């Protein structure tokens, strides 16, 4: 349900900026009798910062506002005042003090850093709300087509510096806070990272929102408001330990809770046919999804779009007051707790049936609440007469991976059951509205849900999915016919949405062999029986002898033979293949890098590609240059601007290519190296603070930061470091210095809480670090650091300081990657395989400026087959390093399971599925080339500059333009 538009106004407080202090009880130096007078003056002051009152508006109201005579001209008048304001440090300071006084989250007897952050963020939010309301008003009046990006993750990072940077207010805010006694950087450091995502999927979604706003595209993001995120990672002597993330402990100054915007969500229950002839989903468990809005500002534009996050709760009447008063407190609160826990954790463990149910509830909540909201907005904009045929002309829904797949049956349910459309019309609308981005080729990430579980939780949706599956079967049969039964059976097995489910009654006989074949088989069988009879007549004596022998068999022998009979094969589980549903239900499917999109067409969805080749596209990922160069690396940004001669590269990254003209200029190279070293000094201090290890900023910073997973091969990296350490120990001090350049090897990333092998890898890395870092013979020649609780803010510090970055996944397994783009943008040189976006990055930066090793994607299947056949011969250096690990040099922990996963030819958790052993010799030889190149700093700096210049094609702005043009069919709408 959504209510009508509501506005709330407030004016800022005009007072003099107060000096350095740690108290804001009222206003500093003002007698208590004067405080009320100052507050009165402040509430009525007409500050430049708030020339017009800010408004908090419900932009998804169901009631239409009164029609205006000339809405466009009125909007232009409203926005004219916005474009004219330019807040200075004084008005910003007054705004900050106003929020510290009148919108407090802290006690008024102090003004410390956390309070300074919240007051500063709330003052920034005021400015965002003005532009945000203007943006939404303008979209509504023009009734533009809008894109909606649905994702289970939005990995935003800190928002303060990004917001004031996009608003071009960094200088005024720094000055205002300085007058209040604080540095902007220290205030910004108080902000916790929003725990709304974990990996590249969520970071990509956040980059997209930044680009959508910057490029003035009408779009919103939809996600879930996780109370505890994934988890806070702690590194102990036992490796990774998980604790609840506390990012909302002090509240979130950026979000606006929309208690007036909530939608009903249903689980369980049953489906009945009503007297009106419609299906009705009744009974079961009912909850509410409540909207929380986060404004997303564009860079150098008034456009400010929205990220709408859903939290879940139950109605207050669900609280059992009788049970509570009877002392059954847990029982009384059960319904409320069940509703709230849906948004507690990102990706709850799903080993248990309860975990699976919770994950499915999360996915359905995202889809149902978002679609109800999207439809309410469409109906509001349509006015009195709603033409559902226009829905795809006004709405584009993008599913970020398979998590939001339930959008398809949910949109069908709403259109058919609630809005009364025919199945044919609803299916046509759904297919034209929805599109799907595939992010993986890993089978475990191509979600499959238990049909029985989904039938219990979402009974109406299973009916709809069964009808879609039936429609798909009909289409497949029409395309391939029934003449070639084997081909048809193969296509049905590959393409059906329901796996291991019998064909509907209509199609039961389509796989029966043709009559001619049956007749031939019958004749052959009859002939065979005649031959047997003749043979039995000829060999009658032998038959009688065999019968006699059988009679002599004792009962125990018969029992033994019965026990030798094979066990019955268990019936395979009935599953819903979500990825297949995405392909069938949407009008576009895209991969996220050129090589990945080819794998999607050739392997993952080959049958669908042959069927609907026009559906499949490539949209190589990108990252926002605002956050990932301009704001996180100001020193390098300044150098780029000075040498290119313009700051336009922040919006048009093609201009970065102009750096190639100066690549050999010694002055530029000196500045480039100084900038890098300055960033390394900051990281060295950060590492000391977080881990206790001291590292030298003069060593090479070699970094691998990403989710811990076997296919990303952090294990290959650490085994290469172990080999390096072993060789160092076998040399004299003089030989070591001649052979190796000093390195600081930095790891970061989270292993999923129940992913045992990934957690073993984290433990191994930390054990290696504990040994190497305390070895006096090695000193600063080699350090190994695992940075705990890796997140966006840590990335913003590490990436500008990086010199070598490792992107070493097994070829063909990484869809794209986005951190590789961020590293390249910041002048870091990559070592990696030809996987994901590495392929395109290498093409742009030049093969000489990328360290390549390892097997190619097309070779992987053959190499695994070779392994299974026992033909793989490991390199002696690989065997050597495994034995070194098993020797106990890194402590008493038993690494047999970890090393054992790299051995054998078959078996779960064995046989080196990710080809660490195969690529190991190529990897360590490539690392020798890295040492050689780093020894020549002029050559290395040249490579670094060319990486930044070659990253010009990897801006998310370019990616968004392609989505808007090829999938969503939306146009930029810039506010006047």
Tab-separated table of N, CA and C in Angstrom, residues 804-939:
chain	number	residue	atom	x	y	z
A	804	UNK	N	51.174	-4.705	-8.198
A	804	UNK	CA	50.865	-5.943	-8.921
A	804	UNK	C	49.576	-6.488	-8.318
A	805	UNK	N	48.640	-6.853	-9.170
A	805	UNK	CA	47.377	-7.401	-8.686
A	805	UNK	C	47.111	-8.738	-9.362
A	806	UNK	N	46.633	-9.695	-8.569
A	806	UNK	CA	46.501	-11.072	-9.043
A	806	UNK	C	45.044	-11.399	-9.370
A	807	UNK	N	44.823	-11.794	-10.634
A	807	UNK	CA	43.501	-12.188	-11.129
A	807	UNK	C	43.694	-13.515	-11.852
A	808	UNK	N	43.775	-14.571	-11.059
A	808	UNK	CA	44.391	-15.827	-11.496
A	808	UNK	C	43.418	-16.995	-11.475
A	809	UNK	N	42.135	-16.708	-11.675
A	809	UNK	CA	41.118	-17.756	-11.669
A	809	UNK	C	41.375	-18.775	-12.766
A	810	UNK	N	40.849	-19.975	-12.564
A	810	UNK	CA	40.912	-20.997	-13.610
A	810	UNK	C	40.191	-20.474	-14.837
A	811	UNK	N	40.842	-20.520	-15.975
A	811	UNK	CA	40.283	-19.912	-17.194
A	811	UNK	C	38.887	-20.442	-17.482
A	812	UNK	N	37.988	-19.518	-17.830
A	812	UNK	CA	36.619	-19.877	-18.165
A	812	UNK	C	35.674	-19.913	-16.989
A	813	UNK	N	36.158	-19.597	-15.772
A	813	UNK	CA	35.316	-19.714	-14.585
A	813	UNK	C	34.934	-18.364	-13.976
A	814	UNK	N	35.699	-17.323	-14.226
A	814	UNK	CA	35.360	-15.984	-13.735
A	814	UNK	C	34.558	-15.285	-14.821
A	815	UNK	N	33.327	-14.897	-14.491
A	815	UNK	CA	32.482	-14.277	-15.511
A	815	UNK	C	33.132	-13.018	-16.058
A	816	UNK	N	33.521	-12.119	-15.190
A	816	UNK	CA	34.153	-10.886	-15.636
A	816	UNK	C	35.213	-10.429	-14.651
A	817	UNK	N	34.755	-10.127	-13.434
A	817	UNK	CA	35.603	-9.425	-12.496
A	817	UNK	C	35.430	-7.932	-12.697
A	818	UNK	N	35.467	-7.191	-11.605
A	818	UNK	CA	35.497	-5.734	-11.712
A	818	UNK	C	36.693	-5.157	-10.976
A	819	UNK	N	37.230	-5.903	-10.004
A	819	UNK	CA	38.414	-5.378	-9.302
A	819	UNK	C	39.590	-5.260	-10.260
A	820	UNK	N	39.674	-6.147	-11.261
A	820	UNK	CA	40.763	-6.031	-12.235
A	820	UNK	C	40.717	-4.685	-12.952
A	821	UNK	N	39.517	-4.183	-13.202
A	821	UNK	CA	39.364	-2.874	-13.849
A	821	UNK	C	39.803	-1.748	-12.915
A	822	UNK	N	39.428	-1.850	-11.644
A	822	UNK	CA	39.800	-0.819	-10.668
A	822	UNK	C	41.312	-0.749	-10.500
A	823	UNK	N	41.948	-1.904	-10.430
A	823	UNK	CA	43.407	-1.927	-10.289
A	823	UNK	C	44.077	-1.307	-11.507
A	824	UNK	N	43.619	-1.688	-12.698
A	824	UNK	CA	44.218	-1.131	-13.918
A	824	UNK	C	44.041	0.377	-13.979
A	825	UNK	N	42.863	0.875	-13.605
A	825	UNK	CA	42.611	2.317	-13.602
A	825	UNK	C	43.616	3.060	-12.739
A	826	UNK	N	44.055	2.418	-11.664
A	826	UNK	CA	44.956	3.055	-10.708
A	826	UNK	C	46.427	2.731	-10.979
A	827	UNK	N	46.719	2.316	-12.211
A	827	UNK	CA	48.101	2.119	-12.613
A	827	UNK	C	48.733	0.867	-12.057
A	828	UNK	N	47.924	-0.128	-11.719
A	828	UNK	CA	48.441	-1.406	-11.226
A	828	UNK	C	48.549	-2.383	-12.393
A	829	UNK	N	49.600	-3.169	-12.389
A	829	UNK	CA	49.819	-4.149	-13.457
A	829	UNK	C	49.255	-5.487	-13.005
A	830	UNK	N	48.587	-6.183	-13.912
A	830	UNK	CA	47.903	-7.419	-13.563
A	830	UNK	C	48.731	-8.626	-13.943
A	831	UNK	N	48.646	-9.658	-13.100
A	831	UNK	CA	49.108	-10.992	-13.470
A	831	UNK	C	47.861	-11.858	-13.476
A	832	UNK	N	47.647	-12.585	-14.550
A	832	UNK	CA	46.399	-13.335	-14.609
A	832	UNK	C	46.312	-14.278	-15.783
A	833	UNK	N	45.213	-15.011	-15.783
A	833	UNK	CA	44.884	-15.926	-16.875
A	833	UNK	C	43.998	-15.200	-17.889
A	834	UNK	N	43.778	-15.839	-19.023
A	834	UNK	CA	42.847	-15.289	-20.013
A	834	UNK	C	41.434	-15.679	-19.607
A	835	UNK	N	40.910	-14.941	-18.626
A	835	UNK	CA	39.615	-15.257	-18.049
A	835	UNK	C	38.850	-13.968	-17.792
A	836	UNK	N	37.538	-14.004	-17.986
A	836	UNK	CA	36.711	-12.851	-17.702
A	836	UNK	C	37.171	-11.617	-18.456
A	837	UNK	N	37.116	-10.482	-17.770
A	837	UNK	CA	37.505	-9.211	-18.393
A	837	UNK	C	39.011	-9.084	-18.554
A	838	UNK	N	39.798	-9.987	-17.964
A	838	UNK	CA	41.253	-9.975	-18.188
A	838	UNK	C	41.580	-9.943	-19.672
A	839	UNK	N	40.784	-10.686	-20.448
A	839	UNK	CA	41.044	-10.790	-21.889
A	839	UNK	C	40.983	-9.408	-22.526
A	840	UNK	N	39.923	-8.659	-22.212
A	840	UNK	CA	39.736	-7.342	-22.817
A	840	UNK	C	40.700	-6.310	-22.241
A	841	UNK	N	41.003	-6.434	-20.955
A	841	UNK	CA	41.975	-5.515	-20.350
A	841	UNK	C	43.332	-5.682	-21.020
A	842	UNK	N	43.751	-6.921	-21.227
A	842	UNK	CA	45.056	-7.188	-21.868
A	842	UNK	C	45.089	-6.613	-23.274
A	843	UNK	N	43.973	-6.712	-23.985
A	843	UNK	CA	43.911	-6.149	-25.337
A	843	UNK	C	44.098	-4.639	-25.307
A	844	UNK	N	43.515	-3.977	-24.306
A	844	UNK	CA	43.557	-2.514	-24.235
A	844	UNK	C	44.884	-1.979	-23.708
A	845	UNK	N	45.446	-2.637	-22.686
A	845	UNK	CA	46.685	-2.111	-22.096
A	845	UNK	C	47.908	-2.569	-22.874
A	846	UNK	N	47.757	-3.621	-23.672
A	846	UNK	CA	48.878	-4.161	-24.437
A	846	UNK	C	49.440	-5.413	-23.780
A	847	UNK	N	49.724	-6.426	-24.588
A	847	UNK	CA	50.206	-7.709	-24.070
A	847	UNK	C	51.493	-7.555	-23.274
A	848	UNK	N	52.331	-6.574	-23.632
A	848	UNK	CA	53.599	-6.377	-22.927
A	848	UNK	C	53.404	-5.787	-21.537
A	849	UNK	N	52.206	-5.324	-21.250
A	849	UNK	CA	51.932	-4.677	-19.966
A	849	UNK	C	50.971	-5.491	-19.110
A	850	UNK	N	50.927	-6.779	-19.370
A	850	UNK	CA	50.079	-7.725	-18.642
A	850	UNK	C	50.868	-9.012	-18.503
A	851	UNK	N	50.946	-9.559	-17.292
A	851	UNK	CA	51.694	-10.802	-17.072
A	851	UNK	C	50.739	-11.983	-17.202
A	852	UNK	N	50.875	-12.711	-18.306
A	852	UNK	CA	49.940	-13.788	-18.650
A	852	UNK	C	50.556	-15.152	-18.357
A	853	UNK	N	49.744	-16.048	-17.824
A	853	UNK	CA	50.174	-17.435	-17.616
A	853	UNK	C	48.938	-18.335	-17.702
A	854	UNK	N	49.161	-19.625	-17.696
A	854	UNK	CA	48.088	-20.587	-17.461
A	854	UNK	C	47.381	-21.111	-18.689
A	855	UNK	N	46.606	-22.178	-18.451
A	855	UNK	CA	45.832	-22.831	-19.501
A	855	UNK	C	44.730	-21.901	-20.001
A	856	UNK	N	44.328	-22.125	-21.253
A	856	UNK	CA	43.258	-21.333	-21.862
A	856	UNK	C	41.903	-21.998	-21.596
A	857	UNK	N	40.840	-21.220	-21.725
A	857	UNK	CA	39.504	-21.711	-21.390
A	857	UNK	C	39.130	-22.939	-22.212
A	858	UNK	N	39.470	-22.943	-23.507
A	858	UNK	CA	39.079	-24.067	-24.353
A	858	UNK	C	39.855	-25.342	-24.045
A	859	UNK	N	40.918	-25.235	-23.249
A	859	UNK	CA	41.733	-26.410	-22.908
A	859	UNK	C	41.273	-27.090	-21.631
A	860	UNK	N	40.452	-26.414	-20.825
A	860	UNK	CA	40.162	-26.875	-19.473
A	860	UNK	C	39.485	-28.242	-19.451
A	861	UNK	N	38.465	-28.431	-20.276
A	861	UNK	CA	37.743	-29.709	-20.278
A	861	UNK	C	38.679	-30.865	-20.608
A	862	UNK	N	39.549	-30.680	-21.600
A	862	UNK	CA	40.491	-31.733	-21.972
A	862	UNK	C	41.491	-32.025	-20.864
A	863	UNK	N	41.933	-30.987	-20.178
A	863	UNK	CA	42.882	-31.179	-19.077
A	863	UNK	C	42.248	-31.947	-17.921
A	864	UNK	N	40.974	-31.671	-17.648
A	864	UNK	CA	40.285	-32.426	-16.591
A	864	UNK	C	40.086	-33.886	-16.994
A	865	UNK	N	39.796	-34.098	-18.267
A	865	UNK	CA	39.637	-35.478	-18.766
A	865	UNK	C	40.967	-36.225	-18.663
A	866	UNK	N	42.030	-35.540	-19.027
A	866	UNK	CA	43.370	-36.124	-18.925
A	866	UNK	C	43.681	-36.506	-17.476
A	867	UNK	N	43.279	-35.624	-16.551
A	867	UNK	CA	43.496	-35.892	-15.136
A	867	UNK	C	42.715	-37.126	-14.690
A	868	UNK	N	41.446	-37.198	-15.102
A	868	UNK	CA	40.597	-38.327	-14.718
A	868	UNK	C	41.152	-39.650	-15.232
A	869	UNK	N	41.843	-39.595	-16.360
A	869	UNK	CA	42.414	-40.814	-16.950
A	869	UNK	C	43.789	-41.150	-16.377
A	870	UNK	N	44.244	-40.343	-15.415
A	870	UNK	CA	45.512	-40.629	-14.744
A	870	UNK	C	46.736	-40.268	-15.553
A	871	UNK	N	46.583	-39.359	-16.516
A	871	UNK	CA	47.704	-39.024	-17.397
A	871	UNK	C	48.479	-37.788	-16.949
A	872	UNK	N	47.981	-37.080	-15.946
A	872	UNK	CA	48.645	-35.862	-15.498
A	872	UNK	C	49.924	-36.185	-14.745
A	873	UNK	N	51.017	-35.541	-15.151
A	873	UNK	CA	52.303	-35.705	-14.463
A	873	UNK	C	52.644	-34.372	-13.806
A	874	UNK	N	52.597	-34.281	-12.482
A	874	UNK	CA	52.835	-32.997	-11.816
A	874	UNK	C	54.273	-32.538	-11.969
A	875	UNK	N	54.446	-31.232	-12.033
A	875	UNK	CA	55.781	-30.633	-12.082
A	875	UNK	C	56.502	-30.915	-10.762
A	876	UNK	N	57.808	-31.248	-10.797
A	876	UNK	CA	58.547	-31.534	-9.559
A	876	UNK	C	58.476	-30.374	-8.561
A	877	UNK	N	58.421	-29.140	-9.050
A	877	UNK	CA	58.358	-27.989	-8.141
A	877	UNK	C	57.031	-27.958	-7.384
A	878	UNK	N	55.967	-28.448	-8.023
A	878	UNK	CA	54.674	-28.510	-7.354
A	878	UNK	C	54.696	-29.552	-6.246
A	879	UNK	N	55.283	-30.701	-6.528
A	879	UNK	CA	55.411	-31.744	-5.504
A	879	UNK	C	56.291	-31.262	-4.360
A	880	UNK	N	57.322	-30.518	-4.704
A	880	UNK	CA	58.258	-29.989	-3.707
A	880	UNK	C	57.553	-29.042	-2.738
A	881	UNK	N	56.722	-28.170	-3.251
A	881	UNK	CA	56.076	-27.186	-2.380
A	881	UNK	C	55.027	-27.853	-1.497
A	882	UNK	N	54.339	-28.870	-1.984
A	882	UNK	CA	53.371	-29.588	-1.155
A	882	UNK	C	54.061	-30.309	-0.003
A	883	UNK	N	55.172	-30.920	-0.294
A	883	UNK	CA	55.917	-31.609	0.766
A	883	UNK	C	56.437	-30.627	1.799
A	884	UNK	N	56.816	-29.451	1.348
A	884	UNK	CA	57.305	-28.410	2.267
A	884	UNK	C	56.182	-27.988	3.222
A	885	UNK	N	54.979	-27.866	2.691
A	885	UNK	CA	53.834	-27.519	3.545
A	885	UNK	C	53.573	-28.624	4.550
A	886	UNK	N	53.643	-29.864	4.095
A	886	UNK	CA	53.355	-31.007	4.978
A	886	UNK	C	54.447	-31.230	6.029
A	887	UNK	N	55.592	-30.598	5.847
A	887	UNK	CA	56.702	-30.781	6.788
A	887	UNK	C	56.441	-30.134	8.138
A	888	UNK	N	55.422	-29.285	8.210
A	888	UNK	CA	55.093	-28.635	9.477
A	888	UNK	C	55.777	-27.306	9.690
A	889	UNK	N	56.417	-26.779	8.657
A	889	UNK	CA	57.154	-25.526	8.812
A	889	UNK	C	56.222	-24.359	9.167
A	890	UNK	N	54.927	-24.476	8.824
A	890	UNK	CA	54.001	-23.383	9.085
A	890	UNK	C	53.089	-23.652	10.290
A	891	UNK	N	53.537	-24.542	11.152
A	891	UNK	CA	52.786	-24.790	12.380
A	891	UNK	C	52.226	-26.195	12.437
A	892	UNK	N	51.478	-26.440	13.490
A	892	UNK	CA	51.013	-27.798	13.776
A	892	UNK	C	49.701	-28.152	13.091
A	893	UNK	N	49.059	-27.188	12.434
A	893	UNK	CA	47.776	-27.471	11.788
A	893	UNK	C	47.972	-28.514	10.691
A	894	UNK	N	47.041	-29.446	10.589
A	894	UNK	CA	47.134	-30.520	9.599
A	894	UNK	C	46.534	-30.060	8.270
A	895	UNK	N	47.409	-29.909	7.285
A	895	UNK	CA	46.963	-29.447	5.969
A	895	UNK	C	46.796	-30.582	4.960
A	896	UNK	N	46.624	-31.809	5.456
A	896	UNK	CA	46.468	-32.941	4.546
A	896	UNK	C	45.225	-32.807	3.670
A	897	UNK	N	44.131	-32.325	4.254
A	897	UNK	CA	42.900	-32.173	3.467
A	897	UNK	C	43.085	-31.131	2.377
A	898	UNK	N	43.740	-30.021	2.717
A	898	UNK	CA	43.943	-28.956	1.735
A	898	UNK	C	44.864	-29.427	0.619
A	899	UNK	N	45.977	-30.036	0.968
A	899	UNK	CA	46.892	-30.531	-0.054
A	899	UNK	C	46.283	-31.720	-0.805
A	900	UNK	N	45.499	-32.519	-0.082
A	900	UNK	CA	44.859	-33.675	-0.714
A	900	UNK	C	43.872	-33.297	-1.789
A	901	UNK	N	43.304	-32.089	-1.691
A	901	UNK	CA	42.361	-31.640	-2.716
A	901	UNK	C	43.050	-31.456	-4.065
A	902	UNK	N	44.379	-31.362	-4.044
A	902	UNK	CA	45.156	-31.163	-5.267
A	902	UNK	C	45.672	-32.474	-5.834
A	903	UNK	N	45.280	-33.583	-5.220
A	903	UNK	CA	45.830	-34.885	-5.605
A	903	UNK	C	44.730	-35.844	-6.026
A	904	UNK	N	45.143	-36.981	-6.585
A	904	UNK	CA	44.184	-37.954	-7.079
A	904	UNK	C	43.667	-37.573	-8.453
A	905	UNK	N	42.901	-38.490	-9.037
A	905	UNK	CA	42.368	-38.261	-10.381
A	905	UNK	C	40.862	-38.067	-10.415
A	906	UNK	N	40.184	-38.411	-9.329
A	906	UNK	CA	38.748	-38.221	-9.256
A	906	UNK	C	38.323	-38.232	-7.806
A	907	UNK	N	37.079	-37.851	-7.577
A	907	UNK	CA	36.552	-37.852	-6.222
A	907	UNK	C	36.229	-36.455	-5.740
A	908	UNK	N	35.216	-36.356	-4.877
A	908	UNK	CA	34.787	-35.069	-4.367
A	908	UNK	C	35.889	-34.445	-3.517
A	909	UNK	N	36.203	-33.183	-3.822
A	909	UNK	CA	37.227	-32.490	-3.054
A	909	UNK	C	38.636	-32.931	-3.371
A	910	UNK	N	38.798	-33.658	-4.464
A	910	UNK	CA	40.131	-34.110	-4.876
A	910	UNK	C	40.308	-33.847	-6.370
A	911	UNK	N	41.399	-34.336	-6.910
A	911	UNK	CA	41.641	-34.297	-8.363
A	911	UNK	C	41.913	-32.896	-8.890
A	912	UNK	N	42.181	-31.939	-8.013
A	912	UNK	CA	42.594	-30.590	-8.436
A	912	UNK	C	41.702	-30.065	-9.549
A	913	UNK	N	40.402	-29.989	-9.253
A	913	UNK	CA	39.419	-29.582	-10.254
A	913	UNK	C	39.739	-28.211	-10.841
A	914	UNK	N	40.363	-27.350	-10.048
A	914	UNK	CA	40.627	-25.979	-10.502
A	914	UNK	C	42.042	-25.811	-11.072
A	915	UNK	N	42.740	-26.937	-11.284
A	915	UNK	CA	43.990	-26.995	-12.042
A	915	UNK	C	45.108	-26.123	-11.448
A	916	UNK	N	45.196	-26.110	-10.137
A	916	UNK	CA	46.297	-25.404	-9.480
A	916	UNK	C	47.623	-26.037	-9.864
A	917	UNK	N	47.679	-27.347	-9.827
A	917	UNK	CA	48.915	-28.055	-10.158
A	917	UNK	C	49.317	-27.880	-11.612
A	918	UNK	N	48.343	-27.880	-12.494
A	918	UNK	CA	48.639	-27.725	-13.917
A	918	UNK	C	49.252	-26.360	-14.197
A	919	UNK	N	48.706	-25.308	-13.592
A	919	UNK	CA	49.168	-23.951	-13.879
A	919	UNK	C	50.325	-23.500	-12.993
A	920	UNK	N	50.687	-24.284	-11.983
A	920	UNK	CA	51.709	-23.849	-11.030
A	920	UNK	C	53.054	-23.519	-11.688
A	921	UNK	N	53.609	-24.389	-12.522
A	921	UNK	CA	54.909	-24.047	-13.130
A	921	UNK	C	54.842	-22.788	-13.989
A	922	UNK	N	53.767	-22.639	-14.762
A	922	UNK	CA	53.615	-21.437	-15.580
A	922	UNK	C	53.523	-20.195	-14.701
A	923	UNK	N	52.859	-20.336	-13.554
A	923	UNK	CA	52.662	-19.215	-12.633
A	923	UNK	C	53.987	-18.754	-12.022
A	924	UNK	N	54.780	-19.677	-11.515
A	924	UNK	CA	56.017	-19.244	-10.853
A	924	UNK	C	57.038	-18.727	-11.868
A	925	UNK	N	57.001	-19.234	-13.082
A	925	UNK	CA	57.882	-18.697	-14.122
A	925	UNK	C	57.462	-17.278	-14.502
A	926	UNK	N	56.140	-17.038	-14.519
A	926	UNK	CA	55.641	-15.693	-14.804
A	926	UNK	C	56.033	-14.737	-13.679
A	927	UNK	N	56.034	-15.211	-12.444
A	927	UNK	CA	56.422	-14.375	-11.314
A	927	UNK	C	57.899	-13.966	-11.399
A	928	UNK	N	58.710	-14.794	-12.005
A	928	UNK	CA	60.114	-14.419	-12.225
A	928	UNK	C	60.210	-13.241	-13.197
A	929	UNK	N	59.314	-13.230	-14.194
A	929	UNK	CA	59.273	-12.096	-15.129
A	929	UNK	C	58.818	-10.822	-14.426
A	930	UNK	N	57.928	-10.972	-13.441
A	930	UNK	CA	57.478	-9.823	-12.657
A	930	UNK	C	58.655	-9.204	-11.917
A	931	UNK	N	59.463	-10.039	-11.255
A	931	UNK	CA	60.641	-9.554	-10.529
A	931	UNK	C	61.596	-8.814	-11.460
A	932	UNK	N	61.804	-9.396	-12.620
A	932	UNK	CA	62.714	-8.792	-13.590
A	932	UNK	C	62.210	-7.419	-14.031
A	933	UNK	N	60.915	-7.314	-14.308
A	933	UNK	CA	60.350	-6.035	-14.755
A	933	UNK	C	60.389	-4.989	-13.642
A	934	UNK	N	60.122	-5.395	-12.409
A	934	UNK	CA	60.079	-4.440	-11.302
A	934	UNK	C	61.464	-3.885	-10.973
A	935	UNK	N	62.474	-4.654	-11.316
A	935	UNK	CA	63.852	-4.201	-11.061
A	935	UNK	C	64.198	-2.974	-11.894
A	936	UNK	N	63.515	-2.791	-13.009
A	936	UNK	CA	63.705	-1.624	-13.868
A	936	UNK	C	62.526	-0.684	-13.631
A	937	UNK	N	62.676	0.269	-12.730
A	937	UNK	CA	61.556	1.104	-12.310
A	937	UNK	C	61.027	2.000	-13.434
A	938	UNK	N	61.881	2.415	-14.347
A	938	UNK	CA	61.387	3.214	-15.470
A	938	UNK	C	60.467	2.372	-16.350
A	939	UNK	N	60.863	1.129	-16.599
A	939	UNK	CA	60.028	0.232	-17.396
A	939	UNK	C	58.717	-0.055	-16.665
